[in-house]
mmCIF file with all atom_site columns, C-alpha atoms in Angstrom:
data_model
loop_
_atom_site.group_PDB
_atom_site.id
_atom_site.type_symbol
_atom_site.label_atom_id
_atom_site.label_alt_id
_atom_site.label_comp_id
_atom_site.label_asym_id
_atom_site.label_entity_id
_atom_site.label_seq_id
_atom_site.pdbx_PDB_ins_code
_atom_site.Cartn_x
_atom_site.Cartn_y
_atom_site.Cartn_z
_atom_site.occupancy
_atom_site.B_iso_or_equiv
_atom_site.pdbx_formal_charge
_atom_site.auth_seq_id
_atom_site.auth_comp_id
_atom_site.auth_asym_id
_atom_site.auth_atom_id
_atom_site.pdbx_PDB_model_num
ATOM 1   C CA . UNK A 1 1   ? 21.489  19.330  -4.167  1.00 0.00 ? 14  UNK A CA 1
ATOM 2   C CA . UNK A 1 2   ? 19.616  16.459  -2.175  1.00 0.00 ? 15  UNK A CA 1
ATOM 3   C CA . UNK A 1 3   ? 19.706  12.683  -2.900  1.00 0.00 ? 16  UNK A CA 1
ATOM 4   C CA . UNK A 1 4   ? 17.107  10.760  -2.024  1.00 0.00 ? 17  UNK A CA 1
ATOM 5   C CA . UNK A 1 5   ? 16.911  6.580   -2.150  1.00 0.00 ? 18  UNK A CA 1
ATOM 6   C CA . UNK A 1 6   ? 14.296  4.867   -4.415  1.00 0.00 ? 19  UNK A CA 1
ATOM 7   C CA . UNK A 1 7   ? 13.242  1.434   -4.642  1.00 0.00 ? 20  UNK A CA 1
ATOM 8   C CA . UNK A 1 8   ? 14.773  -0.959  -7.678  1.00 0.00 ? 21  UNK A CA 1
ATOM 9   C CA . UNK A 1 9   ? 13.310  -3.717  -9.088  1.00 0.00 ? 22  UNK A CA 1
ATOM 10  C CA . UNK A 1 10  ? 14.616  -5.848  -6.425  1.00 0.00 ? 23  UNK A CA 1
ATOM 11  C CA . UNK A 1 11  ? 13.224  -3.850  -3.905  1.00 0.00 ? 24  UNK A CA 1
ATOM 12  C CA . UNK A 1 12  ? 9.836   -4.513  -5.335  1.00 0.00 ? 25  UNK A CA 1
ATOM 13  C CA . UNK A 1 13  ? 10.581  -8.141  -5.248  1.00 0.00 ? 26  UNK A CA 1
ATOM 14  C CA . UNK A 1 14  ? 11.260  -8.764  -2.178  1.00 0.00 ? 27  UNK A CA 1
ATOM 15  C CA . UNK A 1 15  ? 8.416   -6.172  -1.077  1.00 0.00 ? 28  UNK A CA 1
ATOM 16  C CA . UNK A 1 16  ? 5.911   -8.229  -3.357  1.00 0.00 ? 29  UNK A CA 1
ATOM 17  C CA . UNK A 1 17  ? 6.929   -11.884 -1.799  1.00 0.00 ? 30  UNK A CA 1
ATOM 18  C CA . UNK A 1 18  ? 7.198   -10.356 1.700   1.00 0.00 ? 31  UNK A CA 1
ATOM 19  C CA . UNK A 1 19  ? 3.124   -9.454  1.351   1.00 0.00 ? 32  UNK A CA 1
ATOM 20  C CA . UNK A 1 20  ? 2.580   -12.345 -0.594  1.00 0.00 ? 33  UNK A CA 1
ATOM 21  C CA . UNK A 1 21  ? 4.247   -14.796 1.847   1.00 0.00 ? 34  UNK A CA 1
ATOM 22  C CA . UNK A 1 22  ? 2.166   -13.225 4.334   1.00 0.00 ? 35  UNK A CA 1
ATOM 23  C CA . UNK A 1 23  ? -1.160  -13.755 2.298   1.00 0.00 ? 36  UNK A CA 1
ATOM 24  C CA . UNK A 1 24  ? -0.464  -16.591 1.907   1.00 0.00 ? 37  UNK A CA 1
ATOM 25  C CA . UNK A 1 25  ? 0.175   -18.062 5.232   1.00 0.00 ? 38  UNK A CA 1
ATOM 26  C CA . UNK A 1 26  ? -3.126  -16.936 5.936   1.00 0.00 ? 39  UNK A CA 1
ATOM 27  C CA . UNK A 1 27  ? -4.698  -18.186 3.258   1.00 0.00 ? 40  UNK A CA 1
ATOM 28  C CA . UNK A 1 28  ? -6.054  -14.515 1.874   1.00 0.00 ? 41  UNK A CA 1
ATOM 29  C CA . UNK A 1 29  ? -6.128  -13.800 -1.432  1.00 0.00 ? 42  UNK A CA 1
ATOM 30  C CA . UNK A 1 30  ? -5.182  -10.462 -2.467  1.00 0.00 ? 43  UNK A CA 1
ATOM 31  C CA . UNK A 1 31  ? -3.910  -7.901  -5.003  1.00 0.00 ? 44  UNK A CA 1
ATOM 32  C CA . UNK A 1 32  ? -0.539  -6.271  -3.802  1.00 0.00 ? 45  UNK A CA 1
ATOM 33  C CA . UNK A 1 33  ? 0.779   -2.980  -5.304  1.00 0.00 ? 46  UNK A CA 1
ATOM 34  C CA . UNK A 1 34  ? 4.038   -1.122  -4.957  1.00 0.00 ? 47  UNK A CA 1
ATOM 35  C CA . UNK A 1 35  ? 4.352   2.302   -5.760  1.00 0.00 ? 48  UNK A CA 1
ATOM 36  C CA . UNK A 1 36  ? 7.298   5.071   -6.085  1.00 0.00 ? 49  UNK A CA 1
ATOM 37  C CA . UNK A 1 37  ? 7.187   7.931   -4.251  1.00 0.00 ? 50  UNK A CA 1
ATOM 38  C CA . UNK A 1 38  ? 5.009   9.764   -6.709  1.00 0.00 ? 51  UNK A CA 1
ATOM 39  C CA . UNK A 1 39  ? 2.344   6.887   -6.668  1.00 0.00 ? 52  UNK A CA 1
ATOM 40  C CA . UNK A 1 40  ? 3.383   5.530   -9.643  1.00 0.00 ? 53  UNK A CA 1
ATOM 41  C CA . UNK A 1 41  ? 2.955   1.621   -10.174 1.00 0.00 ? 54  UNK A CA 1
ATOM 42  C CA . UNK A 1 42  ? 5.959   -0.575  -10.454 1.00 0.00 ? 55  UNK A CA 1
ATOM 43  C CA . UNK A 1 43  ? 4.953   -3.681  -9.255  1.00 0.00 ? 56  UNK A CA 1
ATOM 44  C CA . UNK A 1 44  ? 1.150   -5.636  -8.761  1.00 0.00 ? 57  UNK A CA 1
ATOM 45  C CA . UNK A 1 45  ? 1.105   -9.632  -8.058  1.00 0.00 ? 58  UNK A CA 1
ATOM 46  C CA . UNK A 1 46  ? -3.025  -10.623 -8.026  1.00 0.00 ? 59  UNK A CA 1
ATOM 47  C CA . UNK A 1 47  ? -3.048  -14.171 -6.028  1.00 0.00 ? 60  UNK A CA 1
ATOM 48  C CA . UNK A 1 48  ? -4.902  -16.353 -7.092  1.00 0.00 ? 61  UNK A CA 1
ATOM 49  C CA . UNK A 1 49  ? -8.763  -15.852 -5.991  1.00 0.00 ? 62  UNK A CA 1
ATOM 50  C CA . UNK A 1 50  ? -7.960  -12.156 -5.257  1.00 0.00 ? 63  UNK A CA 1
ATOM 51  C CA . UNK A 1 51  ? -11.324 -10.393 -6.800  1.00 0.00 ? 64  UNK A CA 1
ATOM 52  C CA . UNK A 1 52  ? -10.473 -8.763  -10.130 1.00 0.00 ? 65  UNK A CA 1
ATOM 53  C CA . UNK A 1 53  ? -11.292 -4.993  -8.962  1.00 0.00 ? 66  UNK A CA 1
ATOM 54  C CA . UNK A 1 54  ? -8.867  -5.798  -6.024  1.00 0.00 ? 67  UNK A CA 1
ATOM 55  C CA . UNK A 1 55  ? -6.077  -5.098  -8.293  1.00 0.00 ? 68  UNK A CA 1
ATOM 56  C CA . UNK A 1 56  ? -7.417  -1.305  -8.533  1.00 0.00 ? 69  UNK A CA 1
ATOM 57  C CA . UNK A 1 57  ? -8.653  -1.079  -4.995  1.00 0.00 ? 70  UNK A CA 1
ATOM 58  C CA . UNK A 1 58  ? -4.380  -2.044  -4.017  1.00 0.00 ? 71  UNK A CA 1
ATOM 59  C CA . UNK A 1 59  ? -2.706  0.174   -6.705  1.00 0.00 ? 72  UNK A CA 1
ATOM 60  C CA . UNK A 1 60  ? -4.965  3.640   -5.651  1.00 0.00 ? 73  UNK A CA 1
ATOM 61  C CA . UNK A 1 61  ? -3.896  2.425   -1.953  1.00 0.00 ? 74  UNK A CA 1
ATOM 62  C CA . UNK A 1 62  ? -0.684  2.680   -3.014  1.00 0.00 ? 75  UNK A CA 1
ATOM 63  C CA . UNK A 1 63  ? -0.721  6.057   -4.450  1.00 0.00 ? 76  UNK A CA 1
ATOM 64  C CA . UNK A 1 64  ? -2.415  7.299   -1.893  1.00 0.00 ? 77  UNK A CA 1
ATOM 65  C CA . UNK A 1 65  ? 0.045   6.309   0.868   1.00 0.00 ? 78  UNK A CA 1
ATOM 66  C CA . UNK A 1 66  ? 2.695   7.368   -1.215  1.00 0.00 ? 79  UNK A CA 1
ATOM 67  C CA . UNK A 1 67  ? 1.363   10.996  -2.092  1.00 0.00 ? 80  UNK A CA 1
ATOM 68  C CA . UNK A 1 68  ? 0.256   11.720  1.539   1.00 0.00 ? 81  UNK A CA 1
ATOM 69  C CA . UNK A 1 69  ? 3.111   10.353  2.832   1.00 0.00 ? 82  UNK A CA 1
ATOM 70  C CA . UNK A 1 70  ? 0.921   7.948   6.026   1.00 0.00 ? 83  UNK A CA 1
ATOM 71  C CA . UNK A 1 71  ? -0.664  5.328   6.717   1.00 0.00 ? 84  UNK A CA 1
ATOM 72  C CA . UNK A 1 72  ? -4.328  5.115   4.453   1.00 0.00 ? 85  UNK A CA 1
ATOM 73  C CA . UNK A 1 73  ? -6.116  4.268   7.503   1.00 0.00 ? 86  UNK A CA 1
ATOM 74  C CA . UNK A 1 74  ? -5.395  7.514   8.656   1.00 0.00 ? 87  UNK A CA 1
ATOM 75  C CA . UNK A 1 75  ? -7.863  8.654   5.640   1.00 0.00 ? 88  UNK A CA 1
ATOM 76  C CA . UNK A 1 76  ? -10.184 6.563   6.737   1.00 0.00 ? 89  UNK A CA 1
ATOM 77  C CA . UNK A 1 77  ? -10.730 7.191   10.358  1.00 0.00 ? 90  UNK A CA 1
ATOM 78  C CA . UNK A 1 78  ? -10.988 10.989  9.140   1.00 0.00 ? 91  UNK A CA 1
ATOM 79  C CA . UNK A 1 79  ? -13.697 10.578  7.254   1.00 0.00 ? 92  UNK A CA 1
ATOM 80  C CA . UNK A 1 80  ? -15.574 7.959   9.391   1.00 0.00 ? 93  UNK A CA 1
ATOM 81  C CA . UNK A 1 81  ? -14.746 10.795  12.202  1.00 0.00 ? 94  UNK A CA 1
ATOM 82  C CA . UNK A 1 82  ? -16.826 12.932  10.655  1.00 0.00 ? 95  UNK A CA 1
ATOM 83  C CA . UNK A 1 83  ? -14.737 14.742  8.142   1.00 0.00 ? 96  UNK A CA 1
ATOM 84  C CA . UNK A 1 84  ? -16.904 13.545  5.200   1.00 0.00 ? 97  UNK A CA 1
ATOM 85  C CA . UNK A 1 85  ? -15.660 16.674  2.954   1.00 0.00 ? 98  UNK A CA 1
ATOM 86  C CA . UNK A 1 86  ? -12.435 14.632  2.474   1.00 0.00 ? 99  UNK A CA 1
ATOM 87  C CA . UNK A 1 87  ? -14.086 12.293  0.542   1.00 0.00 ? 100 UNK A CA 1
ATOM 88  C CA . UNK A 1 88  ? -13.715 15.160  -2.258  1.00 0.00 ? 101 UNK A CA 1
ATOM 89  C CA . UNK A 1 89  ? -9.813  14.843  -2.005  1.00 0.00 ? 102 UNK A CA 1
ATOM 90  C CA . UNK A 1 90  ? -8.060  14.002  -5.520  1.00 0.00 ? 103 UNK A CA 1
ATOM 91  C CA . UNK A 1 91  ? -7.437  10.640  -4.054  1.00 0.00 ? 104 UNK A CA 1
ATOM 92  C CA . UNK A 1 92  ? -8.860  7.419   -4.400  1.00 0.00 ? 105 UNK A CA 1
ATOM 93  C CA . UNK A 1 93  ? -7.982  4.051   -1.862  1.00 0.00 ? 106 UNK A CA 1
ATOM 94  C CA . UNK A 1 94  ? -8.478  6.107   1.117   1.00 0.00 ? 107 UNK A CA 1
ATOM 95  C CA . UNK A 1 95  ? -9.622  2.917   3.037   1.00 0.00 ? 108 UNK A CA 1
ATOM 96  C CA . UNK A 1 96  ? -7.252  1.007   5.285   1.00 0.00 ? 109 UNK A CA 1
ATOM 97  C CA . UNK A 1 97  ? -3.925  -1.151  3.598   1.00 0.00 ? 110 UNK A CA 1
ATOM 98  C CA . UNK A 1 98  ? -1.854  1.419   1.911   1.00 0.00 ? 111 UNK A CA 1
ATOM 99  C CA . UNK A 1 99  ? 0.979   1.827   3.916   1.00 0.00 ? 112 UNK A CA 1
ATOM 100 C CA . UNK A 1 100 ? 4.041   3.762   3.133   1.00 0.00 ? 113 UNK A CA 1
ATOM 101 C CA . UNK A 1 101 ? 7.559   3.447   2.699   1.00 0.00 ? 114 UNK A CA 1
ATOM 102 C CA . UNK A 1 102 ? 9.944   4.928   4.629   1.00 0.00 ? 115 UNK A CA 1
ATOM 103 C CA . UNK A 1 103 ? 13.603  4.785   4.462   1.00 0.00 ? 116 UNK A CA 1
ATOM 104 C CA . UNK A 1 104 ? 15.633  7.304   6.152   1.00 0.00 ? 117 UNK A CA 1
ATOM 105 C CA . UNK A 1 105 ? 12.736  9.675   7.036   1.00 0.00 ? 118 UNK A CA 1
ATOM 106 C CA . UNK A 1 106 ? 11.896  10.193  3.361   1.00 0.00 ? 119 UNK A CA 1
ATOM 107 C CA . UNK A 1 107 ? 9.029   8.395   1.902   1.00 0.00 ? 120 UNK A CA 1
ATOM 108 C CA . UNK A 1 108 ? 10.418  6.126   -0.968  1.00 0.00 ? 121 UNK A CA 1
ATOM 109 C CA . UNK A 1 109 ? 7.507   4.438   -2.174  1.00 0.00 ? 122 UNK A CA 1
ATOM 110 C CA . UNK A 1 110 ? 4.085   2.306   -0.532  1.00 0.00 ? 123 UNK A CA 1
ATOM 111 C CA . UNK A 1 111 ? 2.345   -0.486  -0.136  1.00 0.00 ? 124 UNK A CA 1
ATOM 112 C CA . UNK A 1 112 ? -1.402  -1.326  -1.027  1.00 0.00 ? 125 UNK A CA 1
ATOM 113 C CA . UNK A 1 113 ? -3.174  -4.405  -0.360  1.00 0.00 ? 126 UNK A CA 1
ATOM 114 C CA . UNK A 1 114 ? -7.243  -5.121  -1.297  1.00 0.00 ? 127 UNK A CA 1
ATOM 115 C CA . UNK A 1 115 ? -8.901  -8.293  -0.589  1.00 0.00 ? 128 UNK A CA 1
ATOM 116 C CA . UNK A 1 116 ? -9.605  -9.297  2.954   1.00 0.00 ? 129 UNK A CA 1
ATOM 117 C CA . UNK A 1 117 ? -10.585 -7.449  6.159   1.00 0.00 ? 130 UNK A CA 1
ATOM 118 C CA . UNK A 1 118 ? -9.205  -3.566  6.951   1.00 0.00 ? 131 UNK A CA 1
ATOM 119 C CA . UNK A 1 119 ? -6.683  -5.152  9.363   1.00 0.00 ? 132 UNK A CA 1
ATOM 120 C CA . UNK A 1 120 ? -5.928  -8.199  7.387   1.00 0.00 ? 133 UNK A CA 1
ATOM 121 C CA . UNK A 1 121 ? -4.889  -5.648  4.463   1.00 0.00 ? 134 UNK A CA 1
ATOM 122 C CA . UNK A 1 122 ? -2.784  -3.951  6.918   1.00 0.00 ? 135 UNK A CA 1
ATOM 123 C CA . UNK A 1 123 ? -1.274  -6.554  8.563   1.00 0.00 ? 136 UNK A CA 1
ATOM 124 C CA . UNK A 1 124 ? -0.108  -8.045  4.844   1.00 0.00 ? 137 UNK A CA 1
ATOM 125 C CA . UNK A 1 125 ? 0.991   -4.285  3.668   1.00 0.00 ? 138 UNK A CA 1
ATOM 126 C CA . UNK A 1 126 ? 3.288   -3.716  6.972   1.00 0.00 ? 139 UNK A CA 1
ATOM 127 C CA . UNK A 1 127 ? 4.886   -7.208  6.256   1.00 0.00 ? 140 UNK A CA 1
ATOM 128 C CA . UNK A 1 128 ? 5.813   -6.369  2.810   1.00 0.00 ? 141 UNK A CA 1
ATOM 129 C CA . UNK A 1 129 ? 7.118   -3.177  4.216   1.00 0.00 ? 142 UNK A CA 1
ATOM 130 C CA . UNK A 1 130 ? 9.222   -4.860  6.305   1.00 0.00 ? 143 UNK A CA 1
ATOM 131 C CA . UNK A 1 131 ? 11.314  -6.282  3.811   1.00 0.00 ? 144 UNK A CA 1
ATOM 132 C CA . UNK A 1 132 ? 12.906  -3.105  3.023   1.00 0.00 ? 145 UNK A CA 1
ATOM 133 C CA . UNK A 1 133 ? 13.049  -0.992  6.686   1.00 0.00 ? 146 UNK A CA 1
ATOM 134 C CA . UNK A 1 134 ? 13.452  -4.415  8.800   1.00 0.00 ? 147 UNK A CA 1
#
């Protein structure tokens, strides 16, 4: 039988103030979302002046990193590549700032971020990612 890690409520702590410390410094607001491996939600912190639907837009992120196991941006530059008939996938948040995490090799859970610029969402995901891998 395998074991695999998961992320605990701390986890999702320190993965929510990572982002948010992030945001903040930067002065974007944003919804952040942490996800299980399955894409299921266990944490969301909306800052304040993050637009409501944001808080959506960052938990389907989420899920999506975490079910297809890479970065959401990946989804993204397939379909603006040309691969429009993935736009039909049972996802949703295939844009840019769901990022997964990994520990170990294995996917435990993601990150997804909605609010500010493709690359701003990114850049907050990755830093709440690196309060678990370092």
């Amino acid at each position: 039988m395998q074991t695999k890690a998961i992320l605990a409520q701390a986890d999702v702590i320190n993965v929510l103030d990572a982002a948010q410390k992030e945001a903040d410094s930067n002065s974007w607001p944003v919804t952040i979302a942490v996800t299980d491996d399955g894409g299921h939600l266990l944490g969301l912190r909306r800052l304040d002046g993050a637009a409501p639907f944001s808080a959506d837009v960052a938990t389907q992120k989420a899920r999506s990193a975490a079910l297809g196991r890479k970065e959401t941006q990946v989804f993204e530059e397939m379909i603006n590549g040309g691969r429009t008939a993935f736009v039909s996938a049972p996802l949703q948040g295939l844009l840019s700032g769901g990022v997964p995490i990994t520990v170990d090799g294995h996917v435990v859970g993601a990150v997804g971020i909605s609010g500010v610029k493709p690359d701003q969402d990114v850049q907050v995901a990755k830093a709440g990612v690196s309060a678990i891998t370092g």
